[in-house]
């Protein structure tokens, strides 16, 4: 990779950070300082290092439990979870990256520069300056495994497959991005919706295969009946065998396994080389993709809530790529869904999954604000308070979540072949709590924005916006479930009623948030300072 | 009573002082121009007046309402036109106006009349049903102007608001602004186009490095600048430092030889 490609890759990342940070007091204070040029590089470097160190430390801590117990099997299984984590992070990061570069026309100005821009610039920018920092998370388990087994190949293979998984996630996001339709349209076409759904189903299946082939009845039986030596080469069916259990193999198989790993890498690189021109072309022509479609609407006014809802629905659904964000929480849950014991009397498995959907959907808090983009400048000039914006955005988020939760409950009822009042309670419980979760998170994110912010993207809300969203959501879920379980046990001497108990608990939490007693206000400041 | 009272306004970004204790009284029924070189603090001042940006210290009142104390009340009687049109690109102009009208609670019949009148005057009728993202810069600017005037604001704040307008539209907007001030409303705007400032503004303030370098009508400014030039450009250059102009031009000519 030459210096020009590196420079342009850096430029793209710097530009994204600039758009996000230019309105922050911290940046404005450093505008006239002599180290202005290095401000962004420091910012990018610090996020890179903090990602690498923080997440590696977390996994080091988690892995050390199995290392202490010298449990090789558990270490290998946990290693696999790390690869899943990498895969999901890769998908999330690349979707965010590609949409941000596209929506802000970041690459388009390069057309006027009399130099040939390398087609790998987008990938290099994404990988070098952001996502490669996550690869380090595989090291603790690989190193521990090496210490326990003496197999140095694990470390090499772990790094190789980490790169492979990241490449794969970038390719999947790119395909989603390229084929999701970039022009704004009156209605997202059914074909696009089907395309995206199909891709997500494929992702879900891939995810399942990666996690545990046992979910796939006949297929898994067939895979399980394969000789061990064949199974270990069947990427991506079981990375666990390839990366970790190779040390048990004779030399010939190890050589074969290594060769096959490079073959996988070659295939992934080949796919990338086929789509990189398309990614480049789409990003370079972002300014030319305006739709000439006409939409005839009548002049009509509504109440504030409906006006905001109309605006948000149109802004969100007219860009098909936004659907990838909406379906993202579903992707996280699919593999767990099939693992649930449908015969369970308590239905606790499904109920926990619904809470998991709720937990992951708290991500909508950031998505709904980022959709606003440059429109935040319009809102700044209108007589609308942050509290009102929070309310209207929360209602929109609640509608999206309610549809997903309803679909979830219906699928659950279909799989378990029974429907009960229990399901209805489940649905109402999570919907009420979701409103609290999304409201608290949006309120916190909005409070992070400096006055007069003129553009919003995923870097506008601090270094770890998602981390704090998930922490807050987890706390609220913990409070809700903790009290419900406690009440069920105290009142009925059984945990069976916690779904019913959760309803009054969530209503109390909601009322508490709306009424905002002094105690809550004090803690709201603490929350917003996170 | 003055429409806008600006009392000792400071705006600091860390060590950088964007506005250094600005004091201005802007009477109602006037077109008030704010001129100044790039980076002199014009946009910052206009955003503070419109309640979009808070001042570091000092206060501004618009039609007697404190911007610091009640920014939303100020926003409801103000129309702000930014330098670059910030709009919802996935909406059509009609949908955008519907949204704004809903926020400002405008009657539907009045809204129809206003949209039709503005669309005819600025010749954007054929674009009303297209995505804003597909429109040219000038047409987007026209949409932004209509959007900021749609609720019939008492005070109009234009930050280089005539950027990208064709001559006909520019003329219409200038005449419209004059009509608006005749009914007692106030317009405050910044521009780099001296001709516009000279022909439209009743009073002009020249901002330089966050300070007011001069205020008044053309004659008063001429007196303040001690300038023999009769045109605003000469006065502007005198008040914002033109001593290096010849040297700069010579150096530039040398560099492109």
XYZ file of C-alpha atoms in Angstrom, chain A:
530
model
C 0.000 0.000 0.000
C 1.571 3.303 -1.045
C 1.711 6.568 0.876
C -0.979 8.188 -1.245
C -3.504 5.453 -0.416
C -2.615 5.674 3.257
C -2.945 9.451 3.206
C -6.368 9.338 1.525
C -7.551 6.590 3.901
C -6.562 8.791 6.820
C -8.256 11.800 5.192
C -11.585 9.975 4.996
C -11.463 9.011 8.666
C -10.373 12.533 9.684
C -13.230 14.060 7.688
C -15.789 11.843 9.443
C -14.407 12.842 12.822
C -14.334 16.497 11.784
C -18.015 16.480 10.847
C -18.857 14.921 14.195
C -16.560 16.995 16.392
C -16.520 20.426 14.752
C -19.304 21.733 16.974
C -17.918 20.410 20.243
C -16.385 22.938 22.661
C -13.298 20.717 22.987
C -12.586 20.945 19.266
C -13.420 24.618 19.021
C -10.961 25.327 21.806
C -8.175 23.728 19.826
C -9.040 25.380 16.514
C -6.433 28.088 16.737
C -3.780 26.073 18.453
C -0.646 25.052 16.606
C -1.432 21.374 17.016
C -4.714 21.605 15.095
C -3.393 19.271 12.415
C -2.585 16.566 14.925
C -5.869 16.963 16.843
C -7.746 14.440 14.745
C -4.864 12.024 14.456
C -4.624 12.037 18.242
C -8.359 11.515 18.473
C -8.299 8.621 15.988
C -5.214 7.075 17.591
C -6.670 7.356 21.085
C -9.953 5.690 20.059
C -7.952 2.983 18.316
C -5.773 2.336 21.352
C -8.628 2.534 23.818
C -10.663 0.077 21.720
C -7.751 -2.330 21.494
C -6.804 -2.057 25.170
C -10.317 -1.938 26.674
C -11.780 -4.863 24.749
C -8.610 -6.941 24.989
C -8.606 -6.392 28.763
C -12.264 -7.432 29.013
C -11.623 -10.661 27.103
C -8.372 -11.228 28.986
C -10.370 -11.096 32.193
C -13.069 -13.433 30.893
C -10.563 -15.875 29.380
C -8.480 -15.982 32.534
C -11.282 -17.857 34.334
C -10.929 -20.821 31.950
C -7.147 -20.449 31.909
C -7.034 -20.691 35.697
C -9.084 -23.884 35.527
C -6.882 -25.178 32.658
C -10.136 -25.891 30.807
C -9.022 -26.179 27.176
C -12.483 -27.024 25.828
C -14.097 -24.033 27.521
C -11.296 -21.778 26.306
C -11.842 -22.973 22.729
C -15.629 -22.521 22.986
C -15.205 -19.063 24.437
C -12.717 -18.293 21.665
C -15.501 -18.970 19.229
C -17.769 -16.447 20.962
C -14.996 -13.905 20.476
C -15.051 -14.581 16.739
C -18.817 -14.062 16.749
C -18.331 -10.807 18.591
C -15.765 -9.745 15.982
C -18.174 -10.636 13.200
C -21.033 -8.595 14.657
C -18.761 -5.642 15.486
C -17.391 -5.841 11.951
C -20.870 -5.687 10.445
C -21.946 -2.813 12.672
C -18.743 -0.813 12.087
C -18.734 -1.272 8.345
C -22.426 -0.380 7.947
C -21.830 2.776 9.987
C -18.648 3.619 8.062
C -20.039 3.151 4.550
C -23.261 5.046 5.275
C -21.403 7.883 6.948
C -18.948 8.310 4.029
C -21.818 8.114 1.545
C -24.318 10.385 3.286
C -21.743 13.127 3.892
C -20.292 12.931 0.342
C -16.852 12.501 1.882
C -15.210 10.841 -1.123
C -16.921 12.878 -3.833
C -14.479 15.852 -3.623
C -11.616 13.508 -4.518
C -12.962 13.511 -8.078
C -11.635 17.028 -8.615
C -8.091 16.122 -7.542
C -5.842 15.227 -10.480
C -4.652 11.951 -8.952
C -5.740 8.392 -9.378
C -7.511 7.330 -6.187
C -6.877 3.708 -5.266
C -10.068 1.618 -5.141
C -8.935 0.138 -1.816
C -9.060 3.509 -0.047
C -12.498 2.921 1.587
C -11.565 -0.503 2.926
C -8.115 0.686 4.041
C -9.665 3.630 5.880
C -12.182 1.403 7.642
C -9.718 -1.337 8.492
C -6.511 0.520 9.350
C -7.912 3.417 11.328
C -10.813 1.751 13.095
C -11.727 -1.890 12.846
C -8.320 -3.555 13.030
C -8.204 -2.470 16.684
C -10.795 -5.152 17.465
C -8.626 -7.956 16.115
C -6.569 -7.844 19.303
C -9.513 -9.297 21.237
C -8.687 -12.783 19.915
C -5.182 -12.675 21.366
C -5.907 -13.473 25.047
C -7.688 -16.752 24.309
C -5.110 -17.728 21.670
C -2.185 -16.957 23.956
C -3.770 -18.800 26.898
C -4.448 -21.726 24.606
C -0.825 -21.671 23.454
C 0.403 -21.647 27.054
C -1.786 -24.641 27.920
C -1.135 -26.695 24.783
C 2.181 -25.366 23.475
C 0.571 -24.921 20.067
C 1.986 -21.683 18.617
C -0.056 -22.204 15.446
C -3.204 -21.207 17.373
C -1.931 -17.647 17.739
C -1.184 -17.381 14.043
C -4.497 -18.949 13.027
C -6.450 -16.813 15.490
C -5.035 -13.646 13.919
C -5.580 -15.001 10.404
C -9.209 -15.912 11.086
C -9.809 -12.650 12.910
C -8.763 -10.831 9.745
C -10.851 -13.230 7.688
C -13.965 -12.660 9.807
C -13.499 -8.876 9.632
C -13.085 -9.052 5.847
C -16.207 -11.175 5.616
C -18.227 -8.732 7.697
C -17.045 -5.842 5.497
C -18.012 -7.758 2.358
C -21.494 -8.543 3.715
C -22.099 -4.932 4.765
C -20.806 -3.715 1.403
C -23.175 -5.991 -0.498
C -25.994 -4.757 1.701
C -24.920 -1.170 1.064
C -24.450 -1.522 -2.686
C -27.661 -3.353 -3.399
C -29.977 -1.688 -0.921
C -30.755 1.168 -3.309
C -29.170 4.503 -2.624
C -31.592 6.942 -4.148
C -34.299 8.229 -1.858
C -37.590 6.725 -2.908
C -41.192 7.439 -2.000
C -41.600 3.900 -0.815
C -38.845 1.441 -0.199
C -39.564 -1.105 -2.914
C -40.728 -4.555 -1.854
C -37.816 -5.999 -3.840
C -35.348 -4.074 -1.683
C -37.048 -5.146 1.519
C -36.978 -8.778 0.355
C -33.310 -8.448 -0.615
C -32.383 -7.128 2.786
C -34.518 -9.666 4.618
C -32.968 -12.461 2.567
C -29.520 -11.210 3.418
C -30.396 -11.099 7.095
C -31.809 -14.609 6.983
C -28.585 -15.731 5.304
C -26.614 -13.925 8.023
C -28.728 -15.568 10.683
C -28.095 -19.015 9.200
C -24.404 -18.311 8.892
C -24.363 -17.118 12.465
C -26.136 -20.279 13.592
C -23.733 -22.493 11.731
C -20.838 -20.648 13.236
C -22.175 -21.022 16.730
C -23.438 -24.560 16.797
C -24.315 -26.825 13.906
C -26.613 -28.798 16.202
C -29.462 -26.384 15.464
C -29.787 -27.761 11.999
C -31.487 -31.084 12.355
C -30.650 -33.178 9.318
C -27.909 -30.848 8.134
C -26.204 -30.950 11.487
C -26.564 -34.721 11.669
C -24.902 -34.949 8.295
C -22.128 -32.611 9.396
C -21.681 -34.472 12.676
C -21.439 -37.755 10.831
C -18.574 -36.398 8.775
C -15.161 -37.679 9.805
C -13.482 -35.396 12.308
C -10.749 -34.532 9.830
C -13.310 -33.356 7.280
C -15.295 -31.393 9.813
C -12.372 -29.264 10.879
C -11.883 -27.983 7.341
C -15.478 -26.976 6.843
C -15.182 -23.223 7.296
C -17.199 -21.429 8.470
C -19.083 -24.290 10.087
C -16.784 -24.590 12.979
C -13.933 -22.192 13.491
C -13.481 -23.746 16.916
C -11.836 -26.834 15.384
C -9.748 -24.947 12.856
C -8.253 -22.327 15.144
C -8.014 -24.181 18.435
C -8.050 -27.945 18.038
C -5.453 -28.185 15.310
C -2.728 -29.205 17.746
C -4.252 -32.674 18.045
C -3.736 -33.398 14.354
C -0.904 -35.201 12.616
C 1.560 -33.003 10.704
C 0.098 -33.707 7.277
C -3.355 -32.534 8.357
C -1.910 -29.477 9.964
C -0.225 -28.536 6.722
C -3.474 -29.215 4.879
C -5.384 -27.149 7.394
C -3.025 -24.223 7.005
C -3.235 -24.468 3.239
C -7.008 -24.534 3.429
C -7.038 -21.503 5.709
C -5.036 -19.597 3.104
C -7.458 -20.830 0.478
C -10.360 -19.398 2.515
C -8.475 -16.142 2.783
C -7.871 -16.191 -0.961
C -11.573 -16.724 -1.654
C -12.585 -13.871 0.650
C -9.990 -11.581 -0.939
C -11.221 -12.587 -4.389
C -14.809 -11.690 -3.483
C -13.573 -8.385 -2.081
C -11.575 -7.668 -5.227
C -14.745 -8.209 -7.270
C -16.902 -5.797 -5.268
C -14.315 -3.130 -4.387
C -14.854 -1.245 -7.677
C -18.557 -1.075 -7.019
C -18.028 0.206 -3.445
C -15.593 2.808 -4.769
C -17.919 3.875 -7.565
C -20.914 4.262 -5.250
C -18.958 6.297 -2.700
C -17.337 8.527 -5.339
C -20.669 9.318 -6.995
C -22.675 9.924 -3.820
C -23.581 13.445 -4.976
C -24.996 12.203 -8.266
C -27.495 9.792 -6.824
C -30.343 12.220 -6.366
C -33.663 10.753 -7.381
C -35.806 12.621 -9.892
C -38.922 10.811 -8.663
C -41.893 13.067 -8.005
C -44.050 12.686 -4.914
C -47.351 14.432 -4.967
C -48.511 15.352 -1.498
C -51.127 17.815 -0.398
C -50.555 20.837 1.761
C -51.649 19.680 5.176
C -50.799 20.450 8.775
C -50.909 18.143 11.781
C -50.267 18.191 15.490
C -46.594 18.310 16.505
C -46.335 14.608 17.338
C -47.788 13.498 14.012
C -45.729 16.050 12.087
C -42.518 14.688 13.675
C -43.628 11.136 13.097
C -44.380 11.831 9.418
C -41.019 13.488 8.959
C -39.115 10.685 10.734
C -40.920 7.886 8.918
C -40.218 9.513 5.527
C -36.590 10.372 6.346
C -35.945 6.853 7.611
C -37.771 4.605 5.201
C -37.045 6.485 1.991
C -33.408 5.452 2.339
C -33.329 1.701 2.064
C -29.933 1.410 3.732
C -31.605 2.514 6.968
C -33.433 -0.816 6.997
C -30.124 -2.544 7.711
C -29.953 -0.647 10.999
C -33.533 -1.548 11.863
C -32.983 -5.263 11.274
C -29.634 -5.333 13.092
C -31.127 -6.154 16.543
C -32.942 -9.123 14.995
C -29.652 -10.501 13.714
C -28.232 -10.574 17.223
C -31.097 -12.668 18.492
C -31.693 -15.223 15.715
C -29.080 -17.767 16.902
C -30.359 -17.724 20.453
C -33.931 -18.064 19.239
C -33.385 -21.556 17.876
C -31.550 -22.634 20.984
C -34.505 -22.060 23.285
C -36.278 -25.028 24.770
C -39.835 -24.663 23.433
C -41.206 -27.188 25.853
C -40.265 -25.115 28.882
C -43.244 -24.628 31.145
C -42.282 -21.139 32.147
C -41.580 -19.891 28.618
C -38.720 -18.143 30.354
C -36.406 -18.783 27.420
C -38.543 -16.845 24.976
C -39.208 -14.191 27.532
C -35.486 -13.726 28.082
C -35.022 -13.518 24.319
C -37.644 -10.814 24.074
C -35.684 -8.906 26.681
C -32.556 -9.536 24.604
C -34.292 -8.039 21.544
C -35.239 -5.101 23.725
C -31.692 -4.731 25.008
C -30.162 -4.766 21.509
C -32.900 -2.508 20.129
C -31.789 0.234 22.499
C -29.328 0.853 19.669
C -32.224 2.668 17.922
C -31.552 5.584 20.292
C -28.418 6.533 18.341
C -29.779 5.458 14.961
C -32.885 7.666 15.223
C -30.741 10.700 15.967
C -28.162 9.987 13.249
C -30.977 9.752 10.679
C -31.560 13.445 11.431
C -28.112 14.293 9.891
C -27.981 17.904 8.765
C -31.658 18.253 9.702
C -30.521 18.902 13.285
C -29.746 22.441 12.095
C -33.417 22.852 11.136
C -34.511 21.628 14.570
C -32.070 24.041 16.250
C -33.865 26.988 14.662
C -37.372 25.801 15.613
C -39.166 26.424 18.913
C -38.823 22.777 19.930
C -37.106 21.710 23.141
C -34.735 18.760 23.509
C -37.363 17.180 25.752
C -39.922 17.344 22.947
C -37.444 15.955 20.411
C -36.695 13.104 22.833
C -40.402 12.370 23.175
C -41.142 12.350 19.423
C -38.068 10.255 18.602
C -38.934 7.831 21.412
C -42.448 7.378 20.049
C -41.037 6.546 16.606
C -38.533 4.111 18.140
C -41.346 2.571 20.169
C -43.437 1.973 17.039
C -40.541 0.207 15.266
C -39.785 -1.864 18.358
C -43.450 -2.746 18.916
C -43.676 -4.168 15.379
C -40.533 -6.257 15.917
C -41.694 -7.382 19.375
C -45.163 -8.285 18.055
C -43.584 -10.323 15.231
C -41.384 -11.993 17.822
C -44.333 -12.940 20.028
C -46.293 -14.267 17.013
C -43.329 -16.393 15.854
C -42.869 -17.605 19.429
C -46.531 -18.601 19.651
C -46.281 -20.358 16.284
C -43.192 -22.349 17.272
C -44.512 -23.346 20.672
C -47.969 -23.933 19.127
C -49.747 -22.160 21.931
C -50.919 -18.676 22.684
C -51.784 -17.408 26.113
C -52.402 -14.302 28.138
C -48.800 -14.762 29.197
C -47.649 -13.679 25.692
C -49.780 -10.569 25.830
C -48.272 -9.626 29.192
C -44.791 -10.261 27.806
C -45.488 -7.923 24.917
C -46.933 -5.106 27.037
C -44.111 -5.440 29.603
C -41.323 -5.032 27.095
C -43.063 -2.262 25.165
C -43.504 -0.139 28.290
C -39.939 -0.714 29.406
C -38.605 -0.028 25.914
C -40.164 3.425 25.981
C -38.259 4.147 29.208
C -35.005 2.734 27.774
C -35.175 4.636 24.491
C -36.289 7.842 26.175
C -33.479 7.831 28.756
C -30.884 7.015 26.092
C -32.046 9.612 23.559
C -32.225 12.218 26.303
C -28.656 11.383 27.341
C -27.344 11.466 23.766
C -29.025 14.805 23.038
C -27.513 16.286 26.176
C -24.086 15.312 24.796
C -24.561 17.540 21.757
C -23.114 21.021 22.011
C -25.549 23.898 21.263
C -25.723 24.753 17.566
C -24.593 21.310 16.361
C -25.058 21.366 12.596
C -24.571 17.721 11.612
C -24.999 14.342 13.260
C -23.179 11.101 12.581
C -22.134 8.103 14.682
C -19.023 9.863 15.984
C -21.049 12.824 17.320
C -21.795 11.234 20.701
C -18.409 10.500 22.241
C -15.981 7.591 22.027
C -18.209 4.771 23.238
C -21.819 5.802 22.628
C -22.969 2.203 22.174
C -21.223 1.028 25.330
C -23.057 3.574 27.491
C -26.363 2.905 25.717
C -26.011 -0.789 26.529
C -24.899 -0.121 30.124
C -27.918 2.136 30.762
C -30.272 -0.328 29.100
C -28.834 -3.185 31.117
C -29.325 -1.256 34.354
C -32.966 -0.487 33.486
C -33.606 -4.080 32.434
C -31.957 -5.280 35.633
C -34.132 -3.020 37.779
C -37.278 -4.119 35.958
C -36.574 -7.852 36.038
C -35.083 -7.787 39.530
C -38.132 -6.157 41.052
C -40.537 -8.349 39.059
C -38.822 -11.569 40.127
C -38.601 -10.334 43.725
C -42.265 -9.342 43.829
C -43.372 -12.617 42.260
C -41.493 -14.541 44.890
C -42.648 -12.373 47.811
C -46.322 -12.268 46.785
C -46.831 -15.742 45.286
C -43.842 -17.688 46.633
C -43.139 -18.602 42.997
C -41.146 -17.167 40.124
C -43.880 -18.187 37.684
C -45.725 -14.874 38.078
C -42.827 -12.554 37.336
C -44.220 -11.746 33.876
C -47.422 -10.455 35.538
C -45.468 -8.649 38.223
C -43.306 -6.991 35.608
C -46.267 -4.992 34.310
C -46.875 -2.905 37.466
C -43.107 -2.623 37.973
C -42.605 -1.203 34.469
C -45.592 1.126 34.856
C -44.065 2.460 38.087
C -40.696 2.943 36.329
C -42.457 4.785 33.474
C -44.417 7.033 35.847
C -41.236 7.636 37.802
C -39.467 8.774 34.625
C -42.350 10.983 33.461
C -42.956 12.608 36.855
C -39.224 13.028 37.445
C -39.068 13.350 41.228
C -36.066 15.128 42.695
C -34.251 11.844 43.218
C -34.541 11.007 39.493
C -33.468 14.495 38.402
C -30.275 14.203 40.451
C -29.533 10.824 38.918
C -30.441 12.090 35.449
C -27.520 14.497 35.719
C -25.304 11.591 36.663
C -26.623 9.602 33.697
C -26.097 12.496 31.295
C -22.553 13.030 32.507
C -21.560 9.499 31.468
